[in-house]
Amino acid sequence: MEADADLRGHHPKLEGPIPYEKLPKVAKMMLKYCGIEYDPEVHSPSMDMDDTPHWLTDEAQDHTMVHIYDLDGTITQNFILMRSLGWICNMIPKTYAGAMRCEELETLLFYLMNRMTWMINKVCYDPENEVSFDLTYAQNRYSRRLRLELPKINAMLAHETTPPGEMLTGPTPCYADFLAYACLYDLKQFVPRCFAGINNKPVTMFFRAMEDLPELKEWFEGEGAEGAYVRPPHPSVTIRIGYFA
């Protein structure tokens, strides 16, 4: 990949009305909490160039350009969609400090989700080079990275808020809480052992707080009971990956 490549141009933009069935699971979860009857003409997210999130700008990336690991753009689109849907549903933090905390967490989660995708689809699975998928090897390799970053997420979730609460910015969730739950859920399905232990208590309590929300009781008993929220932690066999080498 050329160092001066326009990586934002690699991913298709969110355009036009998006049918409910094509929304990612995390978006459906937030709509359920908000009690919104989704109308594609009213609630479909979009993104202009001026609205580019911090974690998607070239300035926010290091020399490895971590967001090229997204491969087909699914993670990038879902992050953009949740930010935009947060504005539409009035689920944006009300304070500058809260917004900055969400931005910091988004950046870290975006990096971890892309690293997981890269680890599975590039390092541990490459049909063009006849490399078959080895789940144990992929988990062991990725665990090293996640164990370095998970303490930062725990610290963000344990941060005292005003007013106090178990969510990222207070007692009620914002769009970033749903994004955090979705990404951490998918990561936990991939490497569950990384989430064990007393040091991960903030993440454990965060999961519990989200799952105890009265508005989502029906969700977790039905549609939210199983399945990936952002990106399934297994190889995407339809993706041709040789051009990322």
CSV table of N, CA, C and O in Angstrom, one decimal, residues 174-239:
chain,number,residue,atom,x,y,z
A,174,CYS,N,-25.0,6.4,25.9
A,174,CYS,CA,-25.0,7.2,24.7
A,174,CYS,C,-24.6,6.3,23.5
A,174,CYS,O,-24.5,5.1,23.8
A,175,TYR,N,-24.5,6.8,22.3
A,175,TYR,CA,-24.2,5.9,21.2
A,175,TYR,C,-23.0,5.1,21.4
A,175,TYR,O,-22.9,3.9,21.0
A,176,ALA,N,-21.9,5.7,22.1
A,176,ALA,CA,-20.7,5.0,22.2
A,176,ALA,C,-20.8,3.8,23.2
A,176,ALA,O,-20.0,2.8,23.1
A,177,ASP,N,-21.7,3.8,24.1
A,177,ASP,CA,-21.9,2.7,25.0
A,177,ASP,C,-22.4,1.5,24.2
A,177,ASP,O,-22.0,0.3,24.4
A,178,PHE,N,-23.3,1.7,23.2
A,178,PHE,CA,-23.7,0.6,22.4
A,178,PHE,C,-22.6,0.1,21.5
A,178,PHE,O,-22.5,-1.1,21.3
A,179,LEU,N,-21.8,1.0,20.9
A,179,LEU,CA,-20.7,0.6,20.1
A,179,LEU,C,-19.7,-0.2,20.9
A,179,LEU,O,-19.1,-1.2,20.5
A,180,ALA,N,-19.4,0.3,22.2
A,180,ALA,CA,-18.5,-0.4,23.0
A,180,ALA,C,-19.0,-1.8,23.4
A,180,ALA,O,-18.2,-2.8,23.3
A,181,TYR,N,-20.3,-1.9,23.7
A,181,TYR,CA,-20.8,-3.2,24.0
A,181,TYR,C,-20.7,-4.2,22.8
A,181,TYR,O,-20.2,-5.3,23.0
A,182,ALA,N,-21.0,-3.7,21.7
A,182,ALA,CA,-20.9,-4.5,20.5
A,182,ALA,C,-19.5,-5.0,20.2
A,182,ALA,O,-19.3,-6.2,19.9
A,183,CYS,N,-18.6,-4.1,20.2
A,183,CYS,CA,-17.2,-4.5,19.9
A,183,CYS,C,-16.6,-5.4,20.9
A,183,CYS,O,-16.0,-6.4,20.6
A,184,LEU,N,-16.8,-5.1,22.2
A,184,LEU,CA,-16.3,-5.9,23.3
A,184,LEU,C,-17.0,-7.3,23.2
A,184,LEU,O,-16.3,-8.3,23.5
A,185,TYR,N,-18.2,-7.4,22.9
A,185,TYR,CA,-18.9,-8.7,22.8
A,185,TYR,C,-18.3,-9.5,21.7
A,185,TYR,O,-18.0,-10.7,21.9
A,186,ASP,N,-18.0,-8.9,20.5
A,186,ASP,CA,-17.4,-9.7,19.4
A,186,ASP,C,-16.0,-10.1,19.8
A,186,ASP,O,-15.6,-11.2,19.5
A,187,LEU,N,-15.2,-9.2,20.4
A,187,LEU,CA,-13.9,-9.6,20.8
A,187,LEU,C,-13.9,-10.7,21.9
A,187,LEU,O,-13.0,-11.6,21.9
A,188,LYS,N,-14.8,-10.6,22.8
A,188,LYS,CA,-14.9,-11.7,23.8
A,188,LYS,C,-15.3,-13.0,23.2
A,188,LYS,O,-14.8,-14.1,23.7
A,189,GLN,N,-16.1,-13.0,22.1
A,189,GLN,CA,-16.4,-14.3,21.4
A,189,GLN,C,-15.1,-14.9,20.8
A,189,GLN,O,-15.0,-16.1,20.7
A,190,PHE,N,-14.2,-14.0,20.4
A,190,PHE,CA,-13.0,-14.5,19.8
A,190,PHE,C,-11.9,-15.0,20.8
A,190,PHE,O,-11.3,-16.0,20.6
A,191,VAL,N,-11.7,-14.2,21.8
A,191,VAL,CA,-10.7,-14.5,22.8
A,191,VAL,C,-11.3,-14.3,24.2
A,191,VAL,O,-10.9,-13.4,25.0
A,192,PRO,N,-12.2,-15.2,24.6
A,192,PRO,CA,-12.8,-15.1,25.9
A,192,PRO,C,-11.9,-15.1,27.1
A,192,PRO,O,-12.2,-14.4,28.1
A,193,ARG,N,-10.8,-15.7,27.0
A,193,ARG,CA,-9.9,-15.8,28.2
A,193,ARG,C,-9.3,-14.4,28.6
A,193,ARG,O,-8.9,-14.2,29.7
A,194,CYS,N,-9.2,-13.5,27.6
A,194,CYS,CA,-8.6,-12.2,27.9
A,194,CYS,C,-9.6,-11.4,28.8
A,194,CYS,O,-9.1,-10.4,29.4
A,195,PHE,N,-10.8,-11.8,28.9
A,195,PHE,CA,-11.8,-11.0,29.6
A,195,PHE,C,-12.0,-11.6,31.0
A,195,PHE,O,-12.8,-11.0,31.8
A,196,ALA,N,-11.3,-12.6,31.4
A,196,ALA,CA,-11.4,-13.2,32.7
A,196,ALA,C,-10.5,-12.5,33.7
A,196,ALA,O,-9.6,-11.7,33.4
A,197,GLY,N,-10.9,-12.6,35.0
A,197,GLY,CA,-10.0,-12.0,36.1
A,197,GLY,C,-10.6,-10.7,36.6
A,197,GLY,O,-11.3,-10.0,36.0
A,198,ILE,N,-10.1,-10.4,37.9
A,198,ILE,CA,-10.6,-9.2,38.6
A,198,ILE,C,-10.2,-7.9,37.9
A,198,ILE,O,-10.9,-6.9,38.1
A,199,ASN,N,-9.1,-7.9,37.2
A,199,ASN,CA,-8.6,-6.7,36.5
A,199,ASN,C,-9.6,-6.2,35.4
A,199,ASN,O,-9.6,-5.1,35.0
A,200,ASN,N,-10.5,-7.1,35.0
A,200,ASN,CA,-11.5,-6.8,34.0
A,200,ASN,C,-12.8,-6.5,34.6
A,200,ASN,O,-13.8,-6.6,33.8
A,201,LYS,N,-12.9,-6.3,35.8
A,201,LYS,CA,-14.2,-6.0,36.5
A,201,LYS,C,-14.9,-4.9,35.9
A,201,LYS,O,-16.2,-5.0,35.7
A,202,PRO,N,-14.3,-3.7,35.5
A,202,PRO,CA,-15.1,-2.6,34.9
A,202,PRO,C,-15.8,-3.1,33.6
A,202,PRO,O,-16.9,-2.7,33.4
A,203,VAL,N,-15.1,-3.9,32.7
A,203,VAL,CA,-15.8,-4.4,31.5
A,203,VAL,C,-16.9,-5.3,31.9
A,203,VAL,O,-18.0,-5.3,31.3
A,204,THR,N,-16.7,-6.2,32.9
A,204,THR,CA,-17.7,-7.1,33.3
A,204,THR,C,-19.0,-6.4,33.8
A,204,THR,O,-20.1,-6.7,33.5
A,205,MET,N,-18.7,-5.3,34.6
A,205,MET,CA,-19.8,-4.5,35.2
A,205,MET,C,-20.5,-3.7,34.1
A,205,MET,O,-21.7,-3.5,34.1
A,206,PHE,N,-19.8,-3.3,33.1
A,206,PHE,CA,-20.4,-2.6,32.0
A,206,PHE,C,-21.3,-3.5,31.2
A,206,PHE,O,-22.4,-3.1,30.8
A,207,PHE,N,-20.9,-4.7,30.9
A,207,PHE,CA,-21.7,-5.7,30.2
A,207,PHE,C,-23.0,-5.9,31.0
A,207,PHE,O,-24.1,-5.9,30.5
A,208,ARG,N,-22.9,-6.0,32.3
A,208,ARG,CA,-24.1,-6.3,33.2
A,208,ARG,C,-25.0,-5.1,33.2
A,208,ARG,O,-26.2,-5.2,33.1
A,209,ALA,N,-24.4,-3.9,33.2
A,209,ALA,CA,-25.2,-2.6,33.2
A,209,ALA,C,-26.0,-2.5,31.9
A,209,ALA,O,-27.2,-2.1,31.9
A,210,MET,N,-25.4,-2.8,30.8
A,210,MET,CA,-26.1,-2.7,29.5
A,210,MET,C,-27.2,-3.8,29.4
A,210,MET,O,-28.3,-3.5,29.0
A,211,GLU,N,-26.9,-5.0,29.9
A,211,GLU,CA,-27.8,-6.1,29.8
A,211,GLU,C,-29.0,-6.0,30.8
A,211,GLU,O,-30.0,-6.6,30.6
A,212,ASP,N,-28.8,-5.1,31.8
A,212,ASP,CA,-29.9,-4.9,32.8
A,212,ASP,C,-30.8,-3.7,32.4
A,212,ASP,O,-31.7,-3.4,33.2
A,213,LEU,N,-30.5,-3.0,31.4
A,213,LEU,CA,-31.4,-1.9,31.0
A,213,LEU,C,-32.8,-2.4,30.7
A,213,LEU,O,-33.0,-3.3,29.9
A,214,PRO,N,-33.8,-1.9,31.4
A,214,PRO,CA,-35.2,-2.4,31.2
A,214,PRO,C,-35.6,-2.3,29.7
A,214,PRO,O,-36.4,-3.2,29.3
A,215,GLU,N,-35.2,-1.3,29.0
A,215,GLU,CA,-35.6,-1.1,27.6
A,215,GLU,C,-35.0,-2.2,26.7
A,215,GLU,O,-35.5,-2.4,25.6
A,216,LEU,N,-34.0,-2.9,27.2
A,216,LEU,CA,-33.4,-4.0,26.3
A,216,LEU,C,-33.6,-5.4,26.8
A,216,LEU,O,-33.0,-6.3,26.3
A,217,LYS,N,-34.5,-5.5,27.8
A,217,LYS,CA,-34.8,-6.9,28.4
A,217,LYS,C,-35.3,-7.8,27.3
A,217,LYS,O,-34.8,-8.9,27.1
A,218,GLU,N,-36.3,-7.3,26.5
A,218,GLU,CA,-36.8,-8.1,25.4
A,218,GLU,C,-35.8,-8.4,24.3
A,218,GLU,O,-35.8,-9.4,23.7
A,219,TRP,N,-34.9,-7.4,24.1
A,219,TRP,CA,-33.9,-7.5,23.1
A,219,TRP,C,-32.9,-8.7,23.4
A,219,TRP,O,-32.6,-9.5,22.6
A,220,PHE,N,-32.5,-8.7,24.6
A,220,PHE,CA,-31.5,-9.8,25.0
A,220,PHE,C,-32.1,-11.1,25.2
A,220,PHE,O,-31.4,-12.1,25.2
A,221,GLU,N,-33.4,-11.2,25.3
A,221,GLU,CA,-34.1,-12.5,25.3
A,221,GLU,C,-34.4,-13.0,23.9
A,221,GLU,O,-34.7,-14.1,23.7
A,222,GLY,N,-34.3,-12.1,22.9
A,222,GLY,CA,-34.6,-12.5,21.5
A,222,GLY,C,-33.4,-12.2,20.6
A,222,GLY,O,-32.4,-13.0,20.6
A,223,GLU,N,-33.5,-11.2,19.8
A,223,GLU,CA,-32.6,-10.9,18.7
A,223,GLU,C,-31.1,-10.7,19.2
A,223,GLU,O,-30.2,-11.1,18.6
A,224,GLY,N,-31.0,-10.2,20.4
A,224,GLY,CA,-29.7,-9.9,21.0
A,224,GLY,C,-29.0,-11.1,21.7
A,224,GLY,O,-27.9,-10.9,22.2
A,225,ALA,N,-29.7,-12.2,21.7
A,225,ALA,CA,-29.2,-13.3,22.5
A,225,ALA,C,-27.9,-14.0,21.9
A,225,ALA,O,-27.1,-14.5,22.6
A,226,GLU,N,-27.7,-13.9,20.6
A,226,GLU,CA,-26.6,-14.5,20.0
A,226,GLU,C,-26.2,-13.9,18.7
A,226,GLU,O,-27.0,-13.1,18.1
A,227,GLY,N,-25.0,-14.2,18.2
A,227,GLY,CA,-24.6,-13.6,16.9
A,227,GLY,C,-23.7,-12.4,17.0
A,227,GLY,O,-23.8,-11.7,18.0
A,228,ALA,N,-22.9,-12.1,16.0
A,228,ALA,CA,-22.0,-11.0,16.0
A,228,ALA,C,-22.7,-9.7,15.9
A,228,ALA,O,-23.8,-9.6,15.3
A,229,TYR,N,-22.1,-8.6,16.5
A,229,TYR,CA,-22.7,-7.3,16.5
A,229,TYR,C,-22.1,-6.4,15.4
A,229,TYR,O,-22.8,-5.6,14.7
A,230,VAL,N,-20.8,-6.5,15.2
A,230,VAL,CA,-20.1,-5.7,14.2
A,230,VAL,C,-19.4,-6.5,13.2
A,230,VAL,O,-19.6,-6.3,12.0
A,231,ARG,N,-18.6,-7.4,13.6
A,231,ARG,CA,-17.8,-8.3,12.7
A,231,ARG,C,-17.7,-9.7,13.2
A,231,ARG,O,-17.2,-9.8,14.3
A,232,PRO,N,-18.1,-10.7,12.6
A,232,PRO,CA,-18.0,-12.1,13.1
A,232,PRO,C,-16.5,-12.5,13.2
A,232,PRO,O,-15.7,-12.2,12.3
A,233,PRO,N,-16.1,-13.1,14.4
A,233,PRO,CA,-14.7,-13.4,14.6
A,233,PRO,C,-14.3,-14.7,13.9
A,233,PRO,O,-13.9,-15.7,14.5
A,234,HIS,N,-14.5,-14.8,12.6
A,234,HIS,CA,-14.0,-15.9,11.8
A,234,HIS,C,-13.7,-15.4,10.4
A,234,HIS,O,-14.1,-14.3,10.0
A,235,PRO,N,-13.0,-16.2,9.6
A,235,PRO,CA,-12.5,-15.8,8.3
A,235,PRO,C,-13.7,-15.4,7.3
A,235,PRO,O,-14.8,-16.0,7.4
A,236,SER,N,-13.5,-14.4,6.5
A,236,SER,CA,-14.4,-14.0,5.5
A,236,SER,C,-13.9,-14.6,4.2
A,236,SER,O,-13.1,-14.0,3.5
A,237,VAL,N,-14.4,-15.7,3.8
A,237,VAL,CA,-13.9,-16.5,2.7
A,237,VAL,C,-14.1,-15.8,1.4
A,237,VAL,O,-13.4,-16.2,0.4
A,238,THR,N,-15.0,-14.9,1.3
A,238,THR,CA,-15.3,-14.2,0.0
A,238,THR,C,-14.4,-13.1,-0.3
A,238,THR,O,-14.4,-12.5,-1.4
A,239,ILE,N,-13.5,-12.7,0.7
A,239,ILE,CA,-12.7,-11.5,0.6
A,239,ILE,C,-11.3,-12.0,0.0
A,239,ILE,O,-10.7,-12.9,0.4
